[in-house]
mmCIF file of C-alpha atoms in Angstrom:
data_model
loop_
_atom_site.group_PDB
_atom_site.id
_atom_site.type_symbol
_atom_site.label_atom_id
_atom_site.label_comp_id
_atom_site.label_asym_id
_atom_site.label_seq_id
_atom_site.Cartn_x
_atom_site.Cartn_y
_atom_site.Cartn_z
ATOM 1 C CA UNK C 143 -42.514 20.697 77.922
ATOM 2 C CA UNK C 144 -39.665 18.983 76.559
ATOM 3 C CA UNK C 145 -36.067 19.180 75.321
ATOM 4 C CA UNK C 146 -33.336 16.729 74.339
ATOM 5 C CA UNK C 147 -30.142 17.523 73.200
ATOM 6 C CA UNK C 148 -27.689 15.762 71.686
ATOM 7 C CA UNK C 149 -24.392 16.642 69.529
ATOM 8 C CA UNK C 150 -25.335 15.642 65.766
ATOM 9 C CA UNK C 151 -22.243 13.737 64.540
ATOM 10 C CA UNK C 152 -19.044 12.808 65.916
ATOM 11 C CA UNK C 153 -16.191 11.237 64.711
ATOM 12 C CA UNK C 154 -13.834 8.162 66.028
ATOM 13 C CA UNK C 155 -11.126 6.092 65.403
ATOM 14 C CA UNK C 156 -11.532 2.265 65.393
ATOM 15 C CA UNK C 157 -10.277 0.716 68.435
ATOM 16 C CA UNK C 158 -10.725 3.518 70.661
ATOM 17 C CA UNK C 159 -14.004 5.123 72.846
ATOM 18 C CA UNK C 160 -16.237 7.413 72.280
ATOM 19 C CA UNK C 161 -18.890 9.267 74.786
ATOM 20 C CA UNK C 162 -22.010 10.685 73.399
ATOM 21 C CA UNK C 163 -23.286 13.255 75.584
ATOM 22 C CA UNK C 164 -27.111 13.823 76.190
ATOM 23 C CA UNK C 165 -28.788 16.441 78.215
ATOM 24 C CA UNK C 166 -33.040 16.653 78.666
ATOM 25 C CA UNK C 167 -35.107 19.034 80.374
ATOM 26 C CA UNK C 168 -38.579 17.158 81.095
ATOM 27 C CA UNK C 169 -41.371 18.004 84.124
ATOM 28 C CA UNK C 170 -41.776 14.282 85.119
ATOM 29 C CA UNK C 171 -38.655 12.402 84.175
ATOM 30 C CA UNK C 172 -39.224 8.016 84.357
ATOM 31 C CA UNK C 173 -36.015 6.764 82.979
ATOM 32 C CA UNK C 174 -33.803 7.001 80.285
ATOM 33 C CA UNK C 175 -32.981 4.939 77.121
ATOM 34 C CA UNK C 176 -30.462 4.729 74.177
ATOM 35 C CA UNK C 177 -30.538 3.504 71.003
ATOM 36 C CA UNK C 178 -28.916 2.345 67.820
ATOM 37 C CA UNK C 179 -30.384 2.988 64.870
ATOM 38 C CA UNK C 180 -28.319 2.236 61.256
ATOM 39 C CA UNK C 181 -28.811 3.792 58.042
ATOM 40 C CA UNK C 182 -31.841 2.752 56.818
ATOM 41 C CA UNK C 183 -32.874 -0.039 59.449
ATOM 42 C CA UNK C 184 -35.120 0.194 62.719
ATOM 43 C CA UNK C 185 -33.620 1.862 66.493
ATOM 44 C CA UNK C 186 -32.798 -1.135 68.322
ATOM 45 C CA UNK C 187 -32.379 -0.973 72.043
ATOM 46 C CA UNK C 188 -29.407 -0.536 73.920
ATOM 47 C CA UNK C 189 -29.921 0.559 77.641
ATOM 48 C CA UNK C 190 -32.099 1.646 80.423
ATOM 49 C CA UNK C 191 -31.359 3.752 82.810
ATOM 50 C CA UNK C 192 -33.784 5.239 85.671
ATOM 51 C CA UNK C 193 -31.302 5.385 89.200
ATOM 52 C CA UNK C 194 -28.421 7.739 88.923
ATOM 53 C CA UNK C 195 -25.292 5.779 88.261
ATOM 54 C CA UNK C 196 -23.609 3.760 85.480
ATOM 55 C CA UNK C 197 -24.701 0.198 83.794
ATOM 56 C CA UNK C 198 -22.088 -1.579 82.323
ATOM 57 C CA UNK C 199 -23.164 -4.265 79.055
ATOM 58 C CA UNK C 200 -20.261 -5.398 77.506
ATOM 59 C CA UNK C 201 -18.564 -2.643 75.625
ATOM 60 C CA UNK C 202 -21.568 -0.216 75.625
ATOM 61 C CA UNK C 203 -21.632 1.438 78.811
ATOM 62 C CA UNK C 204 -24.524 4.241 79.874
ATOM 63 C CA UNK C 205 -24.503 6.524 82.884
ATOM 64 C CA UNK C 206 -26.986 8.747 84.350
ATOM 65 C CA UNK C 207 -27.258 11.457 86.500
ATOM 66 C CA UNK C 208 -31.101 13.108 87.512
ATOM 67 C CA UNK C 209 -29.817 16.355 89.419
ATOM 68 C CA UNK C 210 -27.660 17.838 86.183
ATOM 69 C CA UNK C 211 -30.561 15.896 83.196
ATOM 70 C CA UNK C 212 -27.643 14.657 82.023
ATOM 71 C CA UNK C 213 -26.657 10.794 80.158
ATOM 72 C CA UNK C 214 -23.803 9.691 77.741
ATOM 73 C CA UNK C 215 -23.263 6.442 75.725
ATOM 74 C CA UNK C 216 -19.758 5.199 76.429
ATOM 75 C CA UNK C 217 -18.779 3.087 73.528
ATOM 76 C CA UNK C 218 -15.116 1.465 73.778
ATOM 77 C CA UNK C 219 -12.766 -1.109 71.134
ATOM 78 C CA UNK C 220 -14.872 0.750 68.605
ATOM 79 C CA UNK C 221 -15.811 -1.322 65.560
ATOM 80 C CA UNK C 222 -16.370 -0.537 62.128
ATOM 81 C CA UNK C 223 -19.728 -1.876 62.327
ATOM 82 C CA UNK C 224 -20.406 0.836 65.484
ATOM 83 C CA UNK C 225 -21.154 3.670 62.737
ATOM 84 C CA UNK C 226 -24.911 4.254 63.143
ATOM 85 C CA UNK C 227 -26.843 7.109 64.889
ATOM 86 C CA UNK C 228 -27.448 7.004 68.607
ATOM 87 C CA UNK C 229 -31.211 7.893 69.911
ATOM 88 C CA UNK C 230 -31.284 9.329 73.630
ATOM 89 C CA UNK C 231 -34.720 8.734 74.677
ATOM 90 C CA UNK C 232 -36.431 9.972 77.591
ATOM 91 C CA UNK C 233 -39.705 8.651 79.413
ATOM 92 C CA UNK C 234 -41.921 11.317 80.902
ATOM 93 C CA UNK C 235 -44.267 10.518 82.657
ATOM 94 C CA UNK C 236 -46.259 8.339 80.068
ATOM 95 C CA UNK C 237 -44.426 9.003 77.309
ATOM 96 C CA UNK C 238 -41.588 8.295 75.653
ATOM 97 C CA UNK C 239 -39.598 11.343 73.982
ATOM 98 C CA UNK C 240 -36.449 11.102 71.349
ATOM 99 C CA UNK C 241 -33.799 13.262 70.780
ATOM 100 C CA UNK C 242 -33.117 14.083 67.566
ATOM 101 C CA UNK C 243 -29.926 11.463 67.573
ATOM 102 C CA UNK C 244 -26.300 11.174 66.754
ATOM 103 C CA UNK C 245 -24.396 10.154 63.824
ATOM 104 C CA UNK C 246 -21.495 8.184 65.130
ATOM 105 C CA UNK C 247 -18.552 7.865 62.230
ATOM 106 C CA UNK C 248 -15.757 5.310 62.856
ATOM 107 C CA UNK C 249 -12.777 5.856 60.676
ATOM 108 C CA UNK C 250 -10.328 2.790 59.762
ATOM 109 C CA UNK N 130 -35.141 -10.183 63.265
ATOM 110 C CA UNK N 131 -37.031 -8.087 66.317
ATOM 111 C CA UNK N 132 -40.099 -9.475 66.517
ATOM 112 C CA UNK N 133 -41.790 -6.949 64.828
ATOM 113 C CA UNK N 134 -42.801 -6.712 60.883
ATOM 114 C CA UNK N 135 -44.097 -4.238 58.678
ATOM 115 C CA UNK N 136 -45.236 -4.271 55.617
ATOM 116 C CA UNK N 137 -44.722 -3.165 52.762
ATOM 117 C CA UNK N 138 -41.205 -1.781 53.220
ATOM 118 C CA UNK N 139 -41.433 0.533 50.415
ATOM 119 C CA UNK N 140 -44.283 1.974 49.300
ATOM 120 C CA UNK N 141 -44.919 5.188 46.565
ATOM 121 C CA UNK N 142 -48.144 6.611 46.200
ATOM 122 C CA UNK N 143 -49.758 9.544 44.380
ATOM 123 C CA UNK N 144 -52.148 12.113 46.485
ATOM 124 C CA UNK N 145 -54.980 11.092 45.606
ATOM 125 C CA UNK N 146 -54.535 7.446 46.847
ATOM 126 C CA UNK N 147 -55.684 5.221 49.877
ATOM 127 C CA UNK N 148 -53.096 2.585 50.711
ATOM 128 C CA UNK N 149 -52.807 0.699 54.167
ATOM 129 C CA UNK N 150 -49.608 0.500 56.416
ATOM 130 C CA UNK N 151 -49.444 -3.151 58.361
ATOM 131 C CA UNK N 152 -47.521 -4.037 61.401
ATOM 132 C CA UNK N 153 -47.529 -7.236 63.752
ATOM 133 C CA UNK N 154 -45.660 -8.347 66.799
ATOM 134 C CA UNK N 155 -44.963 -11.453 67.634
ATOM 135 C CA UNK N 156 -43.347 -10.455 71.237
ATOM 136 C CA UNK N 157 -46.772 -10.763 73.013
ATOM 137 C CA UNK N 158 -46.681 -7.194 73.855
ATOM 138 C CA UNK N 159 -49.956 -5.348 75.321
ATOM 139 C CA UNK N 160 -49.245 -2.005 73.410
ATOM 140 C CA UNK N 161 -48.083 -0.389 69.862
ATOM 141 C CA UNK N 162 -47.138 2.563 68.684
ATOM 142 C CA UNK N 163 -46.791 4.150 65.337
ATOM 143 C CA UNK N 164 -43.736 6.736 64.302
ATOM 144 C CA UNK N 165 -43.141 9.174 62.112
ATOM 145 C CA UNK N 166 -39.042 9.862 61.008
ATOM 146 C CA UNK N 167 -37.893 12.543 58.691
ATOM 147 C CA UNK N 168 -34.674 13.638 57.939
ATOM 148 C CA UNK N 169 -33.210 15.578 60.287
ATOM 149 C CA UNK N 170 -36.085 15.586 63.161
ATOM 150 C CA UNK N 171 -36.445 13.312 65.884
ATOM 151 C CA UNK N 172 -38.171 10.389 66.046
ATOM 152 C CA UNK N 173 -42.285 12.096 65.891
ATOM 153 C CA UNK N 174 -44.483 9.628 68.007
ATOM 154 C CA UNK N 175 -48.340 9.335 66.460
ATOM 155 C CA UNK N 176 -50.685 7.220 67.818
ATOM 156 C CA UNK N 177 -50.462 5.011 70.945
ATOM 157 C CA UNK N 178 -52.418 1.825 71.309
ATOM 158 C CA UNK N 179 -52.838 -0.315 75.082
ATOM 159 C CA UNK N 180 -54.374 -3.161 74.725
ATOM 160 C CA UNK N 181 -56.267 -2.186 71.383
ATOM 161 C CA UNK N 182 -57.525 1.308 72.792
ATOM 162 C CA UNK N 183 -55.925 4.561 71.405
ATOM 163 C CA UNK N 184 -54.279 6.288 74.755
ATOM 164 C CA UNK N 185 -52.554 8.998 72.363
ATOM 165 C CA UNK N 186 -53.107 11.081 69.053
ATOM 166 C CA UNK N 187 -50.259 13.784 69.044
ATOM 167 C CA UNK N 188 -52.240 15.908 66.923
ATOM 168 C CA UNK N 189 -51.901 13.834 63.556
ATOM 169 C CA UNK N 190 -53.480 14.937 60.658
ATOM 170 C CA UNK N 191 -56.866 13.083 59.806
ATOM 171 C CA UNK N 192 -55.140 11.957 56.965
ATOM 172 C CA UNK N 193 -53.393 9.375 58.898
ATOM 173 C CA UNK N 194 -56.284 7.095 60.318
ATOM 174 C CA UNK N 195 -55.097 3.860 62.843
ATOM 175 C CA UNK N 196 -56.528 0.411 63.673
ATOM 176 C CA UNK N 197 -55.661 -1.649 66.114
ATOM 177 C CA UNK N 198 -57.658 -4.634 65.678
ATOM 178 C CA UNK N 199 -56.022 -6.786 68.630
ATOM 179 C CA UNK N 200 -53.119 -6.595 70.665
ATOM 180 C CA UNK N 201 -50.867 -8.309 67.853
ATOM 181 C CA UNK N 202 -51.694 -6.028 64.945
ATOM 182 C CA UNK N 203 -51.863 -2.190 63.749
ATOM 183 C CA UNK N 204 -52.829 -0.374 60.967
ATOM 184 C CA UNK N 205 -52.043 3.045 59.515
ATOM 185 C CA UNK N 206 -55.007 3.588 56.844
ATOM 186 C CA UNK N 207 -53.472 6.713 54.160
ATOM 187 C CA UNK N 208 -55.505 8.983 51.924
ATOM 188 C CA UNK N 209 -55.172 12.081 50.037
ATOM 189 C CA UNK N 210 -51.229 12.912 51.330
ATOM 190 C CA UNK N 211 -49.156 15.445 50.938
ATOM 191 C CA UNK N 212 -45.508 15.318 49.356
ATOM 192 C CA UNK N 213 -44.309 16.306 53.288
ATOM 193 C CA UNK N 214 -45.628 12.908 54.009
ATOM 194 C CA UNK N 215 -43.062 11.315 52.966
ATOM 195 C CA UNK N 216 -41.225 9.444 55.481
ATOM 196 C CA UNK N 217 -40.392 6.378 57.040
ATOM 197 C CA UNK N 218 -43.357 5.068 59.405
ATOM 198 C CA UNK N 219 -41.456 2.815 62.183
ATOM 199 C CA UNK N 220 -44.182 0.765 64.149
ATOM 200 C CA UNK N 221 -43.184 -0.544 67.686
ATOM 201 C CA UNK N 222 -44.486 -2.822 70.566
ATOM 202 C CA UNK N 223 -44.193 -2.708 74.546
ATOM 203 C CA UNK N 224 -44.611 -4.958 76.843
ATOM 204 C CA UNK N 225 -46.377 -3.170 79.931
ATOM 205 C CA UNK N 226 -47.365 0.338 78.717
ATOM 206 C CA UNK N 227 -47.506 2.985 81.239
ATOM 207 C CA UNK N 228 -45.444 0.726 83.534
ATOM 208 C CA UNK N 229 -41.644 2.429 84.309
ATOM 209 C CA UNK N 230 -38.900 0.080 83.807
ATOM 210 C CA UNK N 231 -37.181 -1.587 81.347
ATOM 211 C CA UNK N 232 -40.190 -3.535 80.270
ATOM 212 C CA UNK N 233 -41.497 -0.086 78.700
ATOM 213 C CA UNK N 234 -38.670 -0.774 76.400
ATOM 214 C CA UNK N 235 -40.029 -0.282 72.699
ATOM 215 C CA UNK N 236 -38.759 -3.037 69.663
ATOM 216 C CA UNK N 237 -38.962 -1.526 66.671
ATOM 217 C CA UNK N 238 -39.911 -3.121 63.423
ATOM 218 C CA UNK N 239 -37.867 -1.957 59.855
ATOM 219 C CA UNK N 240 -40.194 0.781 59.105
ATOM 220 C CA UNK N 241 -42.060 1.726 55.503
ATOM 221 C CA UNK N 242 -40.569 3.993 53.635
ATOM 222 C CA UNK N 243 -43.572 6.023 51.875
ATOM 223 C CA UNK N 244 -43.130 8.501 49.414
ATOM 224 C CA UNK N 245 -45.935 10.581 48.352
ATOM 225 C CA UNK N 246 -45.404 12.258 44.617
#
């Protein structure tokens, strides 16, 4: 089986970072993903991660580690336009598998 | 714009009524996907196509009946729903399904909001 967990809603201040913590118990785990998703519009992707470690894309940063099942989204200089929720996704074996996602807030 | 499209983007429809979901990728992809997202719940994956075979039904009602005519286009034929129906229906492509890596990364398209009176 299956289980991804992920804090429902946080809050942040513009201009500063946030980590969104996610932690999955799967039988065959094949990598990791993120996602954004805003209100009302489609998840669009942000990051792959299958080696333990941490990949760096310009201010959205993602780190992994197998032995603990355990990723967060590093998000720093927030921006207004940040506010969305953020999908952990994890591949097992063939499949892909969503957590149930975080609502990010970014207050002025 | 993603590279994938769905239509319609809104679409209400009584119980007794057979309507058709469309989605098309223009990526070049080799397989689709259909997905179910309700308030509150996770992402609920449906159906699975690989080059235009099903590979996965997660135990969706035969209500909900897919086509996958070719690699660039899916269907999601609806009759008789219920009101719990109501969602929004994302469709997504792949490039190499099955394959680990980053090219197993899924683009979504905007999704169909259905609601089902």
């Amino acid at each position: 089986g299956q289980n991804i967990d992920q804090p429902t809603e946080m809050t942040a201040t513009e201009g500063a970072i946030v980590q969104i913590n996610c932690t999955y118990q799967t039988s065959g785990f094949n990598g990791l993903f993120w996602y954004q998703q805003h209100a009302g519009e489609a998840p669009t992707f942000l990051s792959y991660n299958v080696l333990d470690g941490l990949e760096e894309k310009g201010r959205f940063s993602s780190f992994l580690s197998r032995s603990k099942g355990y990723s967060y989204l590093l998000l720093k200089e927030l921006q207004m336009k940040d506010s969305a929720s953020y999908l952990c996704a994890v591949r097992e074996d063939d499949k892909i598998i969503f957590g149930k996602g975080t609502r990010l807030h970014i207050l002025p | 714009e993603t590279g994938v499209t769905q239509t319609p983007r809104h679409l209400v429809m009584g119980m007794t009524n057979k309507k058709s979901l469309k989605c098309e990728q223009h990526l070049g992809h080799n397989a689709m996907y259909w997905y179910k997202q309700s308030a509150k719940k996770p992402l609920e994956l449906m159906f699975v196509y690989n080059f235009k075979e099903q590979t996965e039904n997660n135990s969706v009602p035969s209500r909900f009946s897919p086509e996958c005519p070719n690699s660039s286009h899916l269907f999601l034929h609806l009759h008789t729903l219920q009101p719990e129906d109501s969602a929004l229906y994302l469709c997504a492509s792949s490039q190499d399904p099955g394959l680990a890596g980053e090219t197993d990364t899924q683009y979504f398209g905007p999704g169909t909001r259905l609601t089902v009176l």
